[in-house]
Tab-separated table of C-alpha atoms (C1' of nucleotides) in Angstrom:
chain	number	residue	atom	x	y	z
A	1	UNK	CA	6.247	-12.884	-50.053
A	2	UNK	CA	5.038	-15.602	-48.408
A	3	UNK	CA	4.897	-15.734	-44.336
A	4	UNK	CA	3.586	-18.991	-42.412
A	5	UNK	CA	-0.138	-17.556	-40.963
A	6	UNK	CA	1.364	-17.484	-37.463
A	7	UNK	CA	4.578	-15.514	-38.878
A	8	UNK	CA	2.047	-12.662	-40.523
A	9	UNK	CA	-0.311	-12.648	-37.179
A	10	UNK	CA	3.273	-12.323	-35.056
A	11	UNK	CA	4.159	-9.113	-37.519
A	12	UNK	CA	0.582	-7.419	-37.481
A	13	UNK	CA	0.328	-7.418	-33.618
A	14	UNK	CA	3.761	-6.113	-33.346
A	15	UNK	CA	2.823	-3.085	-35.636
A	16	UNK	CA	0.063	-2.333	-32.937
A	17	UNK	CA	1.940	-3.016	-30.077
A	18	UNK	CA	0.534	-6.015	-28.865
A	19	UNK	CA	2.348	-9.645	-28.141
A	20	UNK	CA	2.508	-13.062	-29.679
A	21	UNK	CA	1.833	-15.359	-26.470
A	22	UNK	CA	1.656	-18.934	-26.493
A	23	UNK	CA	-2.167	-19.230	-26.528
A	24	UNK	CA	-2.170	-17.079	-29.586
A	25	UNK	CA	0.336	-19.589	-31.084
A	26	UNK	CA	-2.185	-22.466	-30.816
A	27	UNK	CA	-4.922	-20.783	-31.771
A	28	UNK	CA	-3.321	-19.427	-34.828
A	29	UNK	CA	-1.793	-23.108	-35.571
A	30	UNK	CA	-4.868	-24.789	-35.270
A	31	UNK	CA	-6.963	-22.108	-37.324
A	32	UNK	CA	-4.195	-22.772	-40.543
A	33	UNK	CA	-3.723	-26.409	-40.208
A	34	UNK	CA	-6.318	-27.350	-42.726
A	35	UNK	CA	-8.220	-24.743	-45.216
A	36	UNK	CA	-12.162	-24.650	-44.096
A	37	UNK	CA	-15.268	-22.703	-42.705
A	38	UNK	CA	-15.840	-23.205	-38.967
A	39	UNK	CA	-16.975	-21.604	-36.178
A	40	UNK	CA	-16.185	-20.670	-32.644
A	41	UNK	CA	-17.833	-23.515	-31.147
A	42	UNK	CA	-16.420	-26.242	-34.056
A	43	UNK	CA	-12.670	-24.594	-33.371
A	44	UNK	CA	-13.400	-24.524	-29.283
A	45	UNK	CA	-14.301	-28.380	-30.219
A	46	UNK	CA	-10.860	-28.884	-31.603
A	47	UNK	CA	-9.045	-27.181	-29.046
A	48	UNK	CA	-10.777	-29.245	-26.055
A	49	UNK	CA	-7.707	-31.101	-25.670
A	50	UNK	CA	-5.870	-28.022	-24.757
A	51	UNK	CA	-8.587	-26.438	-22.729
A	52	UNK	CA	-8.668	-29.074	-20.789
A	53	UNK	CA	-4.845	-28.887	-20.050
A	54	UNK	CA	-5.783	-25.185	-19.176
A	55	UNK	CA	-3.342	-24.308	-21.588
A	56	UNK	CA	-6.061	-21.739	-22.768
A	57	UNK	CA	-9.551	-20.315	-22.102
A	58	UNK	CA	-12.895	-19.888	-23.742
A	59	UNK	CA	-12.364	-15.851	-23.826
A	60	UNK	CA	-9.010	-16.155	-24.945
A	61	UNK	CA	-10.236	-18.177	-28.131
A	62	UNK	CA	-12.849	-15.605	-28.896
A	63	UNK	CA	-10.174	-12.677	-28.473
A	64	UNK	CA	-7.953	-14.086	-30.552
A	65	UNK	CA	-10.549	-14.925	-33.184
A	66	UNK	CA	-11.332	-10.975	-33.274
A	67	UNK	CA	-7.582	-10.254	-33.455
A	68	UNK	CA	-7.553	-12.381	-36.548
A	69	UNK	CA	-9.779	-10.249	-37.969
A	70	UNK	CA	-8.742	-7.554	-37.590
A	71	UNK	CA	-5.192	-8.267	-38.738
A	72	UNK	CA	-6.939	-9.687	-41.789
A	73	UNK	CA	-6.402	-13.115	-41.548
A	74	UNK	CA	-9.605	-14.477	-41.007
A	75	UNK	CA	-12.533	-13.016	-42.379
A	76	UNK	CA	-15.660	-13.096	-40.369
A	77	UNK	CA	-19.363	-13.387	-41.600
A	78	UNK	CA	-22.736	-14.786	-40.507
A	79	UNK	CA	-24.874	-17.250	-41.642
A	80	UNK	CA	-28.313	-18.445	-39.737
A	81	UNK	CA	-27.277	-16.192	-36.407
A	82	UNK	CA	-23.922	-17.597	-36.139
A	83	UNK	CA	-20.628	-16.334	-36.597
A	84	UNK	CA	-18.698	-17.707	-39.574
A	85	UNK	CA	-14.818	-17.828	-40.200
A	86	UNK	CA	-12.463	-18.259	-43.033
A	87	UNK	CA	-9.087	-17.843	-44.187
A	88	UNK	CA	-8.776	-14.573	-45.807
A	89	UNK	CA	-5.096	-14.430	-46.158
A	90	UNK	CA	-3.232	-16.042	-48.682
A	91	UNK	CA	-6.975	-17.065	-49.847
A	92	UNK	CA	-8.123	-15.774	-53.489
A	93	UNK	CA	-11.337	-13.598	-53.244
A	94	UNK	CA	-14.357	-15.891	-53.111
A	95	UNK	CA	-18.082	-16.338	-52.416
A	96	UNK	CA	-20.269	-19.577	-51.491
A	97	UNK	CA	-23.306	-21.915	-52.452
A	98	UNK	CA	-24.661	-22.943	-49.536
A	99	UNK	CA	-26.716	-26.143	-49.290
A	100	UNK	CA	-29.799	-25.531	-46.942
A	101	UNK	CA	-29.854	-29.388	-46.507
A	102	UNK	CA	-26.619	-30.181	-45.583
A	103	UNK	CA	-25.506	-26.920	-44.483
A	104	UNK	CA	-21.871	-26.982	-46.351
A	105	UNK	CA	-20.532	-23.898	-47.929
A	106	UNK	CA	-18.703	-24.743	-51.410
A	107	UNK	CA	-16.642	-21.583	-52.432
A	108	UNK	CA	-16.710	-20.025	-56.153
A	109	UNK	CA	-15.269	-16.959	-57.812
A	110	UNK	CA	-16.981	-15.149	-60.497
A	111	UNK	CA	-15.430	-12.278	-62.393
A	112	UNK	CA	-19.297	-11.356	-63.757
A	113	UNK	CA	-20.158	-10.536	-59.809
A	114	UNK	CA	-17.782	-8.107	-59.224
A	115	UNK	CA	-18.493	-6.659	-62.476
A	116	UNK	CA	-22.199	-5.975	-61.381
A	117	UNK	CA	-20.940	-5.305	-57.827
A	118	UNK	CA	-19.106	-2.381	-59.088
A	119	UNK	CA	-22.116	-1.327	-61.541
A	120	UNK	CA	-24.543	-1.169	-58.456
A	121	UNK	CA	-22.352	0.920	-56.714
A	122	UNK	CA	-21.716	3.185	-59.482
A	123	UNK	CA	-25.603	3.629	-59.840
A	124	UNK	CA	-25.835	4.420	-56.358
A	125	UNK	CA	-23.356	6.584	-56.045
A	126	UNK	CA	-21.784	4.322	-53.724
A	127	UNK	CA	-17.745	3.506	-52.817
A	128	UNK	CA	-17.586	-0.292	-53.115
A	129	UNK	CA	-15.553	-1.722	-50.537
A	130	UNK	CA	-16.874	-5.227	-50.991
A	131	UNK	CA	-19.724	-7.703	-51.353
A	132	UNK	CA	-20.773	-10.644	-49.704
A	133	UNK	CA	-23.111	-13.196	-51.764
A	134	UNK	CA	-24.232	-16.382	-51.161
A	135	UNK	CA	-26.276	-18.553	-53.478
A	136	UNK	CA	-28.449	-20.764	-51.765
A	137	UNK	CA	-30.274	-24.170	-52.943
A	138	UNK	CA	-29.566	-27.989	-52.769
A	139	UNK	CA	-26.057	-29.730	-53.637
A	140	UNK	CA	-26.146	-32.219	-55.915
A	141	UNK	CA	-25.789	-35.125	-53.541
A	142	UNK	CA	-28.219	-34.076	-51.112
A	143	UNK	CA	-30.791	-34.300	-54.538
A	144	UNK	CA	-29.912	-37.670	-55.489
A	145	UNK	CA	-32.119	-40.605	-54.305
A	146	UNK	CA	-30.570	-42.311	-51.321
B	1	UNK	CA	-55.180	-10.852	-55.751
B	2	UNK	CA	-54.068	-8.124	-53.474
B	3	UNK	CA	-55.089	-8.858	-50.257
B	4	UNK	CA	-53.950	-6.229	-47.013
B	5	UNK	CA	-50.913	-8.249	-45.429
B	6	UNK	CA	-53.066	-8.456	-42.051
B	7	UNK	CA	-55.688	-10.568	-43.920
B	8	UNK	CA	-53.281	-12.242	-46.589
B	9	UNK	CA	-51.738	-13.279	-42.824
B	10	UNK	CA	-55.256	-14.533	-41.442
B	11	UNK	CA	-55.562	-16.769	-44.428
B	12	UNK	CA	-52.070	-18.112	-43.850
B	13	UNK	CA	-52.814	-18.712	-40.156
B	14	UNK	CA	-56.094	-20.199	-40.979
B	15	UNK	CA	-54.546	-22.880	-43.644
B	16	UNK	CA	-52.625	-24.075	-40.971
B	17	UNK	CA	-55.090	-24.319	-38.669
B	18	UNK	CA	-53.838	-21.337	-36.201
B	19	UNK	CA	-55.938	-18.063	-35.077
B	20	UNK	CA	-55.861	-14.464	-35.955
B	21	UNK	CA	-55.789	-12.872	-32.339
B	22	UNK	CA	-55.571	-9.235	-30.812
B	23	UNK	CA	-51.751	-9.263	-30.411
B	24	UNK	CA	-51.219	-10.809	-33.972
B	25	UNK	CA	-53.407	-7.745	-35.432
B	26	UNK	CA	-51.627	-5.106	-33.804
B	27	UNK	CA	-47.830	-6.655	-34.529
B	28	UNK	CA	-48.682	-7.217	-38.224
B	29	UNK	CA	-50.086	-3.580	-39.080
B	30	UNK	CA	-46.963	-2.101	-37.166
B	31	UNK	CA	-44.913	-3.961	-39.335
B	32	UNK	CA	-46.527	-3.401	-42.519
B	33	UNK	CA	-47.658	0.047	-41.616
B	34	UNK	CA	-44.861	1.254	-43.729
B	35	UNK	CA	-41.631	-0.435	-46.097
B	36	UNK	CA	-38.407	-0.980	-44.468
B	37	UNK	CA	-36.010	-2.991	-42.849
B	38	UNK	CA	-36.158	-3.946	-38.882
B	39	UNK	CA	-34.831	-5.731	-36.567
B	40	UNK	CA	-36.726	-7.391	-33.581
B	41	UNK	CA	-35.778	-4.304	-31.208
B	42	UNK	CA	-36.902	-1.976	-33.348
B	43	UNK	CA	-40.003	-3.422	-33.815
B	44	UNK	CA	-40.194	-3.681	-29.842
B	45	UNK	CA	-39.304	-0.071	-30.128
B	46	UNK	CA	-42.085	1.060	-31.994
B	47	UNK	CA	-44.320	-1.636	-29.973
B	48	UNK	CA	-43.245	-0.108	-26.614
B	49	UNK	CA	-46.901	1.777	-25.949
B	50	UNK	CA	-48.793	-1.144	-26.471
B	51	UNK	CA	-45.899	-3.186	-24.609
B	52	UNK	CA	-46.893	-0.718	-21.355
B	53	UNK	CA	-50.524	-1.204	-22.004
B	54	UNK	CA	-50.030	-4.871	-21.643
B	55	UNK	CA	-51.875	-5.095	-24.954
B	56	UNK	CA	-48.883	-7.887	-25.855
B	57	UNK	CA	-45.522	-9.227	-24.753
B	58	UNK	CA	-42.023	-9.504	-26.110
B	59	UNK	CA	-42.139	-13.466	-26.963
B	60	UNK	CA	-45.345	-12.883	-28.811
B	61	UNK	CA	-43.255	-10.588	-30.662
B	62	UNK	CA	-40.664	-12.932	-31.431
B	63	UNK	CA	-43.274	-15.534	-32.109
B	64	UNK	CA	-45.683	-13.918	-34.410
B	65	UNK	CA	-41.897	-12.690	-36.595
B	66	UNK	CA	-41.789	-16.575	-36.902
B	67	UNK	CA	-45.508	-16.607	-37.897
B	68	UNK	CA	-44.752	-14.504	-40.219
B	69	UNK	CA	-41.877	-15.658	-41.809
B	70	UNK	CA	-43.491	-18.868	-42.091
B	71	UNK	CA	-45.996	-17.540	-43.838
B	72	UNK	CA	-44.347	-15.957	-46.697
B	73	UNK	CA	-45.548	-12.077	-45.567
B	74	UNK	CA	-41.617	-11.513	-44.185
B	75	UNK	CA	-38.289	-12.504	-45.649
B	76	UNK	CA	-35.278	-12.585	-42.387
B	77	UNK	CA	-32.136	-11.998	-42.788
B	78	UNK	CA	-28.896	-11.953	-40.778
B	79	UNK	CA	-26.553	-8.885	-40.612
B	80	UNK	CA	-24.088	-8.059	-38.611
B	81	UNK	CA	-25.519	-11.053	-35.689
B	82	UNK	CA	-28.852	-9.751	-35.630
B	83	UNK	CA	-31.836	-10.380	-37.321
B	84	UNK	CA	-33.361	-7.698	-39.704
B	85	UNK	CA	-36.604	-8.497	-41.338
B	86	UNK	CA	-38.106	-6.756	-44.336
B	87	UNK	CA	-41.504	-7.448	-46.348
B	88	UNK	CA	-41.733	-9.868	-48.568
B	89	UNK	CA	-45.511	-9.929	-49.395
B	90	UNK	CA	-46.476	-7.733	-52.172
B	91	UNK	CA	-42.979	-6.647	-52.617
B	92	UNK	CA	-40.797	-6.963	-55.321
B	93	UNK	CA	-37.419	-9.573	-55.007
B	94	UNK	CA	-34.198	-7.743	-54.678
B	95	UNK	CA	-31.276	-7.242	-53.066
B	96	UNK	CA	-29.209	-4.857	-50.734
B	97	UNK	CA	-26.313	-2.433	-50.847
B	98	UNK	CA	-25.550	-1.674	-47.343
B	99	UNK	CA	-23.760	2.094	-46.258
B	100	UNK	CA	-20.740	0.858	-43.608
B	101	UNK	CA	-21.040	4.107	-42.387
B	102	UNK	CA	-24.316	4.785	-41.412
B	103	UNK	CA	-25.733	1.383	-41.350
B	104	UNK	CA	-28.542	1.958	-44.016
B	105	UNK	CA	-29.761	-0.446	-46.521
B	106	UNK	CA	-30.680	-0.028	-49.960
B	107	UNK	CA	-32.702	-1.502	-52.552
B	108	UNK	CA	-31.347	-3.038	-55.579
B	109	UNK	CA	-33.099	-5.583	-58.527
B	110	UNK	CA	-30.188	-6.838	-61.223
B	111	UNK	CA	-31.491	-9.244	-64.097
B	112	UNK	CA	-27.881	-9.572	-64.146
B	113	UNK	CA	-27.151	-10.611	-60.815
B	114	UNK	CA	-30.072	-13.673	-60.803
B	115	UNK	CA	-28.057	-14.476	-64.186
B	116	UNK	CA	-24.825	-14.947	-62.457
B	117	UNK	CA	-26.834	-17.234	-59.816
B	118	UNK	CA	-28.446	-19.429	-62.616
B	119	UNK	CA	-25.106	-20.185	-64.129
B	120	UNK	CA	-22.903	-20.573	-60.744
B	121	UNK	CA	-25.628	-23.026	-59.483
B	122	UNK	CA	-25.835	-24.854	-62.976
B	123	UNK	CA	-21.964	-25.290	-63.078
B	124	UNK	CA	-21.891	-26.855	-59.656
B	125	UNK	CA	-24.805	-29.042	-59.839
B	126	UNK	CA	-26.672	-27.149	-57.401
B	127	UNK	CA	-30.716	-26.897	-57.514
B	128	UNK	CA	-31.220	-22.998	-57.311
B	129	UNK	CA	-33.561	-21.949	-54.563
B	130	UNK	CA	-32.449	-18.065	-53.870
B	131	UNK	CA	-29.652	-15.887	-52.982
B	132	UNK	CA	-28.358	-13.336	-50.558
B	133	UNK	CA	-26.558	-10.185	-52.287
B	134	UNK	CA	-25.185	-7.938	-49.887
B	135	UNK	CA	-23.499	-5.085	-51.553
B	136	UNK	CA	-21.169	-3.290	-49.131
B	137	UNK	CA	-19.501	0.564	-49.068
B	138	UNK	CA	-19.800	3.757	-48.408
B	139	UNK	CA	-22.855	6.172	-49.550
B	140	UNK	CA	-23.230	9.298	-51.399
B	141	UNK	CA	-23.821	11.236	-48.207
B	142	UNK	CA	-22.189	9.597	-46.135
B	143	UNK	CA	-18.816	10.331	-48.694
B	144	UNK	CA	-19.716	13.667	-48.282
B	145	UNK	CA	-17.387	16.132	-46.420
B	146	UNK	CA	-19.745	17.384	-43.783
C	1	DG	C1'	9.819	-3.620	-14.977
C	2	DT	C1'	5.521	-2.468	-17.100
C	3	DG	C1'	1.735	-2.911	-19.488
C	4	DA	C1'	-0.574	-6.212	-22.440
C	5	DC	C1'	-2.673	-10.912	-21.834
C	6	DT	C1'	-4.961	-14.519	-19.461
C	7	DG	C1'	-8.269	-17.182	-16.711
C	8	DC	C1'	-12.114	-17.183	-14.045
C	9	DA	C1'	-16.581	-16.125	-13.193
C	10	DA	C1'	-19.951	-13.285	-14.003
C	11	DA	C1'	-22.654	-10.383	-16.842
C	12	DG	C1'	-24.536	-9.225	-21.432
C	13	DT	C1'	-27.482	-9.563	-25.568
C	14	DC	C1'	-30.812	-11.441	-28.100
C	15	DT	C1'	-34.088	-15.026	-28.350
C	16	DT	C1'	-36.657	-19.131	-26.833
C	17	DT	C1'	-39.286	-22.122	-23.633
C	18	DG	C1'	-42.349	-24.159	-19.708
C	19	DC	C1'	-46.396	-23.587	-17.626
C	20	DA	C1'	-50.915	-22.108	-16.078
C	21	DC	C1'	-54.491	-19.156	-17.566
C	22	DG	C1'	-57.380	-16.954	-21.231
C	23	DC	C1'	-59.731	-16.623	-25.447
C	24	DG	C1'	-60.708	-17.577	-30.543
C	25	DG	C1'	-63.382	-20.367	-33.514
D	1	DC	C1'	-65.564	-26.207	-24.977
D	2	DC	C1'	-61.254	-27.592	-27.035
D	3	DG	C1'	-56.890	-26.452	-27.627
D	4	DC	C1'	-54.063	-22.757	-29.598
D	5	DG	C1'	-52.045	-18.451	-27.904
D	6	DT	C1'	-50.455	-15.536	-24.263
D	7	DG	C1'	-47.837	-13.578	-20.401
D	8	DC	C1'	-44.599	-14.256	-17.064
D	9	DA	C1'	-40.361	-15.578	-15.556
D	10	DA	C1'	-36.821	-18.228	-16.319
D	11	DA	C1'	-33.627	-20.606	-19.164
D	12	DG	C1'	-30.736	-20.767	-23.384
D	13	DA	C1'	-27.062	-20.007	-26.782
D	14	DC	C1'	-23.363	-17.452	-27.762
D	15	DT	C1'	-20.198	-13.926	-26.705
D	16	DT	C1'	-18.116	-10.236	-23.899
D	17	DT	C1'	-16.229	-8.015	-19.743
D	18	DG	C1'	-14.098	-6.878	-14.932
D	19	DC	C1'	-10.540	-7.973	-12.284
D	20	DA	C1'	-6.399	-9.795	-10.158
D	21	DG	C1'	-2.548	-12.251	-11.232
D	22	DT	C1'	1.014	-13.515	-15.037
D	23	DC	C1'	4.065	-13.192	-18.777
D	24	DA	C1'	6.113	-11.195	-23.081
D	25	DC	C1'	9.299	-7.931	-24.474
DNA sequence: GTGACTGCAAAGTCTTTGCACGCGG
DNA sequence: CCGCGTGCAAAGACTTTGCAGTCAC
C-alpha cells in the first residue's frame, strides 16, 4: 500500500488533471527526505542551492507547498503567525508540546483527546472533523541549570 | 476584586510605568464593550468613526492590542494566519470548537481536557504552562439543510 | 499541440517602525 | 517639563498574483 511521497503526489495531481514537473519533483524530494516541522522559509533555506541554479522559484515553492496540501500530504497549521508544515501522509495522527523557550514541537498521541474531542462535539451538536491541540510549557532541557 | 477592564488596564499601565491616554480609553471600552472573539480588522472595523474623527490611528491600534496582551486583560491567538483576540480578564479559561463552515467559535471548559495536559506534559518532562484546544467541524446550523 | 506550469516582478495583506510633535503625570 | 505616546508615512515579513514564455502529456 505503500507509495514513495513523490509516487502518491504524482497520482493525486493526475486525478485532477494537473502535471508532475521537475520542480515539483524537488520540492516533493526534499520535503520527504527527513521526517520534521518546517516552514516555508526553513525549506526555501534548503533549497537555496537549487534556486540559485534557477532550477526553481520562490512562487513555485509556495504553490507546490499548497498542492501538498491539498493532496494531503502535508498538513498545514500555524503557530506564532507563521505557517507550519508536516508530513501527514504515511504519518500516525498526532499533536505537539511546544517549548516556548526553545521553540521545538515534540509530537504525542493520546487516545483520551480524541475521546473528549468527540464528547465536545457531541455536546455541541457539532460534526467533528478534527482537532488541533498543542500543549505549551518548558522542555525539560531548557529547565535544567546550564 | 472586580475592577472595569479600562481601570484594571490603567493599573497595569501604571505598574509599568506607562500612561492611560485618550486613544487607550476609547480602544479598551470597544473591546470590552461586549464578549467575543476579534481580530485586529474587526476591531478597526468597529473603530472606523473614531478612525475618521482622527480621535486615533491604526498603529495605536495594533499597539495598545500589545498593551493589552501584555497586561493580562487579552489572551491572542492565531487562526487561520491572523490574529484573533478574545478577553481574558474576568473571564473564565477555556477552549474553542471552531464551525469550518461559517467560521464561528465556540466556548468550551473540559476538567477533562486540562487532565489530559497534566499527564502528557508529566510523561514528557515538560513544565506545564497552558494549552491551545482547537476543536474543529461542522455546526448544528450550519449541518442544517437550508 | 494545448493548456497547465514556471519565473519574474510586482502587488497584496497584515503588522511594525522611525521620527517629529503633542500631551499625560 | 520630561519623556512616553501618537500620527503619519514608510518599511517589513510573508505570501500571492498577472503575464508571457515553456514544458508535460
Amino acid at each position: 500500500m505503500k507509495l514513495s511521497a513523490s509516487a502518491r503526489f504524482a497520482e493525486a495531481l493526475q486525478q485532477r488533471g494537473k502535471r508532475m514537473t521537475r520542480q515539483r519533483q524537488l520540492i516533493v524530494q526534499q520535503v520527504f527526505s527527513h521526517h520534521d516541522h518546517f516552514d516555508a522559509d526553513e525549506l526555501l533555506d534548503h533549497l537555496r542551492p537549487l534556486l540559485a541554479q534557477r532550477k526553481l522559484s520562490r512562487p513555485t515553492v509556495y504553490r507546490t507547498l499548497a498542492e501538498l496540501v491539498e493532496a494531503g500530504l502535508l498538513r498545514k497549521m500555524s503557530l506564532g503567525g507563521r505557517s507550519i508544515y508536516e508530513h501527514e501522509y504515511g504519518y500516525p495522527q498526532h499533536d505537539h508540546l511546544y517549548c516556548q523557550q526553545c521553540n521545538r514541537l515534540v509530537e504525542f498521541h493520546s487516545e483520551e483527546l480524541n475521546r473528549v474531542c468527540a464528547a465536545v462535539a457531541a455536546e455541541h451538536q457539532f460534526e467533528l472533523s478534527g482537532h488541533r491541540m498543542l500543549v505549551v510549557g518548558i522542555c525539560a532541557s531548557c529547565r535544567q541549570p546550564k
